[in-house]
Coordinates of C-alpha atoms in Angstrom, one line a residue:
Chain A
A15 CA 100.1 113.7 105.6
Q16 CA 101.8 113.2 102.3
S17 CA 101.2 115.1 99.2
V18 CA 102.7 115.7 95.8
T19 CA 102.5 118.8 93.6
Q20 CA 103.3 118.5 89.9
L21 CA 104.0 122.0 88.9
D22 CA 103.0 121.7 85.2
S23 CA 99.8 120.1 83.9
H24 CA 101.2 120.1 80.4
V25 CA 104.7 120.3 78.9
S26 CA 105.4 120.5 75.2
V27 CA 108.9 119.9 73.8
S28 CA 110.4 119.3 70.4
E29 CA 111.9 116.0 69.6
G30 CA 115.6 115.8 70.5
T31 CA 115.4 118.6 73.1
P32 CA 115.6 118.1 76.9
V33 CA 112.6 117.2 79.1
L34 CA 112.0 118.6 82.6
L35 CA 108.9 117.6 84.6
R36 CA 108.7 119.2 88.0
C37 CA 107.5 117.6 91.2
N38 CA 107.5 118.8 94.8
Y39 CA 106.5 116.6 97.7
S40 CA 105.5 116.9 101.3
S41 CA 106.0 114.0 103.7
S42 CA 106.2 113.7 107.4
Y43 CA 108.5 110.8 107.2
S44 CA 111.5 109.7 105.0
P45 CA 109.7 109.2 101.8
S46 CA 110.0 106.8 98.9
L47 CA 109.5 108.7 95.6
F48 CA 108.5 107.3 92.2
W49 CA 107.8 108.4 88.7
Y50 CA 105.2 106.4 86.7
V51 CA 104.3 106.8 83.1
Q52 CA 100.9 106.1 81.6
H53 CA 100.4 105.8 77.8
P54 CA 96.9 106.1 76.4
N55 CA 94.7 103.1 77.2
K56 CA 97.6 101.4 79.0
G57 CA 98.4 100.7 82.6
L58 CA 100.9 102.5 84.8
Q59 CA 104.6 101.7 84.2
L60 CA 107.3 102.5 86.8
L61 CA 110.0 104.7 85.4
L62 CA 112.2 105.0 88.4
K63 CA 112.2 105.1 92.2
Y64 CA 114.1 106.7 95.1
T65 CA 114.3 104.9 98.4
S66 CA 117.3 106.1 100.3
A67 CA 120.4 105.3 98.3
A68 CA 121.9 107.7 95.7
T69 CA 120.0 110.9 95.3
L70 CA 120.4 110.8 91.5
V71 CA 118.2 108.0 90.3
K72 CA 118.4 106.5 86.8
G73 CA 115.4 104.9 85.3
I74 CA 114.3 103.3 82.1
N75 CA 114.2 104.8 78.6
G76 CA 116.9 107.4 79.6
F77 CA 115.0 109.1 82.3
E78 CA 116.5 110.2 85.6
A79 CA 115.4 112.2 88.6
E80 CA 117.3 113.9 91.5
F81 CA 116.1 113.8 95.1
K82 CA 116.7 117.2 96.7
K83 CA 115.6 117.1 100.4
S84 CA 116.4 120.8 101.0
E85 CA 114.0 121.7 98.2
T86 CA 111.6 118.9 98.7
S87 CA 111.8 118.2 95.0
F88 CA 112.1 115.2 92.7
H89 CA 112.2 116.5 89.2
L90 CA 112.2 114.1 86.2
T91 CA 114.6 114.8 83.3
K92 CA 115.7 113.3 80.0
P93 CA 118.4 114.7 77.8
S94 CA 116.7 114.2 74.5
A95 CA 112.9 113.7 74.0
H96 CA 111.6 111.0 71.6
M97 CA 108.2 110.9 70.0
S98 CA 107.4 107.7 72.0
D99 CA 107.9 109.7 75.3
A100 CA 104.5 111.4 74.7
A101 CA 102.4 110.3 77.6
E102 CA 101.0 111.2 81.1
Y103 CA 103.6 111.2 83.9
F104 CA 102.8 110.9 87.6
C105 CA 105.0 111.8 90.5
V106 CA 104.2 109.5 93.5
V107 CA 105.2 109.5 97.2
S108 CA 104.8 106.9 99.9
D109 CA 106.2 106.3 103.4
R110 CA 109.4 104.4 103.2
G111 CA 108.4 101.9 105.8
G112 CA 105.5 99.5 105.6
N113 CA 103.2 98.9 102.7
T114 CA 101.7 102.3 102.7
P115 CA 99.5 103.6 99.9
L116 CA 100.9 105.5 97.0
V117 CA 99.9 109.1 96.8
F118 CA 99.8 110.4 93.2
G119 CA 100.2 113.9 91.8
K120 CA 97.6 115.1 89.3
G121 CA 99.9 114.3 86.4
T122 CA 101.8 116.1 83.7
R123 CA 101.0 115.5 80.1
L124 CA 104.1 115.5 77.9
S125 CA 103.7 116.3 74.3
V126 CA 106.6 115.8 71.8
I127 CA 106.6 117.8 68.6
A128 CA 108.3 116.5 65.5
Chain B
D5 CA 105.1 85.2 84.3
A6 CA 101.8 87.1 84.0
G7 CA 101.6 90.5 85.5
V8 CA 98.6 92.0 87.2
T9 CA 95.4 91.1 85.3
Q10 CA 92.1 92.9 85.6
S11 CA 88.6 92.1 84.3
P12 CA 86.6 93.2 82.6
T13 CA 88.5 95.9 80.6
H14 CA 85.4 98.0 80.0
L15 CA 82.0 98.1 81.7
I16 CA 78.9 100.2 81.3
K17 CA 76.4 100.4 84.2
T18 CA 73.3 102.3 85.0
R19 CA 73.0 104.6 88.0
G20 CA 71.9 102.7 91.1
Q21 CA 73.3 99.4 89.9
Q22 CA 76.0 97.4 91.5
V23 CA 79.3 96.4 89.9
T24 CA 82.1 93.9 90.7
L25 CA 85.6 94.3 89.3
R26 CA 88.3 91.6 89.5
C27 CA 92.0 91.5 89.9
S28 CA 94.6 88.7 89.9
P29 CA 97.9 89.8 91.4
K30 CA 101.4 89.2 90.0
S31 CA 102.8 85.8 90.9
G32 CA 104.5 86.0 94.3
H33 CA 102.6 89.0 95.5
D34 CA 100.2 88.8 98.4
T35 CA 99.0 92.4 98.8
V36 CA 96.4 94.0 96.5
S37 CA 95.5 97.7 96.4
W38 CA 92.8 99.4 94.4
Y39 CA 92.9 102.9 93.0
Q40 CA 90.3 105.1 91.3
Q41 CA 91.5 107.4 88.5
A42 CA 88.9 109.9 87.4
L43 CA 89.4 111.5 84.0
G44 CA 92.3 114.0 84.0
Q45 CA 93.3 113.1 87.5
G46 CA 95.9 111.0 89.3
P47 CA 94.9 107.7 90.8
Q48 CA 93.4 107.9 94.3
F49 CA 93.8 105.1 96.8
I50 CA 90.6 103.2 97.7
F51 CA 91.8 100.3 99.9
Q52 CA 94.3 97.6 100.4
Y53 CA 93.9 93.9 101.1
Y54 CA 96.3 91.5 102.8
E55 CA 95.6 88.1 104.3
E56 CA 92.0 88.4 103.1
E57 CA 91.4 91.5 105.3
E58 CA 91.1 95.2 104.5
R59 CA 94.2 96.7 106.0
Q60 CA 94.1 100.4 104.9
R61 CA 91.4 102.5 103.4
G62 CA 91.3 105.8 101.6
N63 CA 88.6 108.5 101.7
F64 CA 85.9 106.5 100.0
P65 CA 82.3 105.8 101.1
D66 CA 81.1 102.4 102.3
R67 CA 79.5 101.8 98.9
F68 CA 83.0 100.7 98.0
S69 CA 83.9 97.4 99.4
G70 CA 86.2 94.6 98.6
H71 CA 87.3 91.1 99.1
Q72 CA 90.5 89.1 98.9
F73 CA 90.5 85.3 98.3
P74 CA 93.0 82.7 99.6
N75 CA 94.8 82.7 96.2
Y76 CA 95.4 86.5 96.8
S77 CA 93.0 87.6 94.0
S78 CA 90.7 90.4 94.8
E79 CA 87.3 92.0 94.0
L80 CA 86.2 95.5 94.2
N81 CA 82.4 96.0 94.6
V82 CA 80.6 99.3 94.2
N83 CA 77.0 99.6 95.2
A84 CA 74.4 102.2 94.3
L85 CA 76.5 103.5 91.4
L86 CA 76.6 107.3 90.9
L87 CA 77.6 109.1 87.7
G88 CA 80.7 110.3 89.6
D89 CA 81.9 106.7 90.0
S90 CA 82.8 106.7 86.3
A91 CA 86.5 106.2 86.2
L92 CA 89.4 103.9 85.5
Y93 CA 89.8 101.5 88.3
L94 CA 93.4 100.3 88.8
C95 CA 94.6 97.3 90.7
A96 CA 98.1 97.1 92.1
S97 CA 99.9 94.2 93.6
S98 CA 103.0 94.1 95.8
P99 CA 104.8 91.8 98.2
L100 CA 104.1 92.8 101.8
T101 CA 107.6 91.8 102.9
G102 CA 110.8 93.0 101.3
N103 CA 112.8 96.2 101.3
A104 CA 111.5 99.7 101.5
G105 CA 110.1 101.3 98.4
R106 CA 108.9 98.0 97.1
R107 CA 107.6 98.2 93.7
A108 CA 103.8 98.1 93.0
F109 CA 102.8 96.5 89.7
F110 CA 99.7 97.9 88.1
G111 CA 97.1 96.2 85.9
Q112 CA 95.7 97.8 82.8
G113 CA 92.6 98.9 84.6
T114 CA 88.9 98.6 84.2
R115 CA 87.1 101.5 82.6
L116 CA 83.7 101.9 84.3
T117 CA 81.1 104.2 82.7
V118 CA 78.0 104.9 84.7
V119 CA 75.1 106.2 82.6

């Protein structure tokens, strides 16, 4: 069975400082891993995904994540936070093969302080 | 190219009633999945439709049912509504074929409130 643990329910950073949102996963198979962002009253938007290529994945809006198999982690980072980054972030896992369902973490709310 | 569209955007129902939510997938996508997102939680998988059949199902009771039409659009039906069914219901579409880690596109969701 697959599962995702987002280690922080809420992260608060100052504008211009680095962002780190932590995620650990559990999967019986070679996983696909994703980060999605959800702004208030909006749908889910894909930030980035890891399938099997480079372990350092670059996404939209300056976000990136590194797949570390030995640590079963897929942490999301950004060098410099912007006010518009304030949102809910979800780490997601699915089996790499087939059209398997997405398994979401509980989410991390990112606040950005001016 | 329209993305995933869901209707209605908001809905208020009374306990015991039945509700139908609708989803039109992104052009070129033939697989539709439904998720329930309770307040303060991550989305949870309800079921997935492909070729007008339910292919996979999450841990939801039979009160939750669905349908997929020949044009790939889909409906989610919930019978005998409970207060706990209040949530944001998200529809996601994806192509069945293609490389691994295919991207699922999500709609804006339908906010269901049961009173």
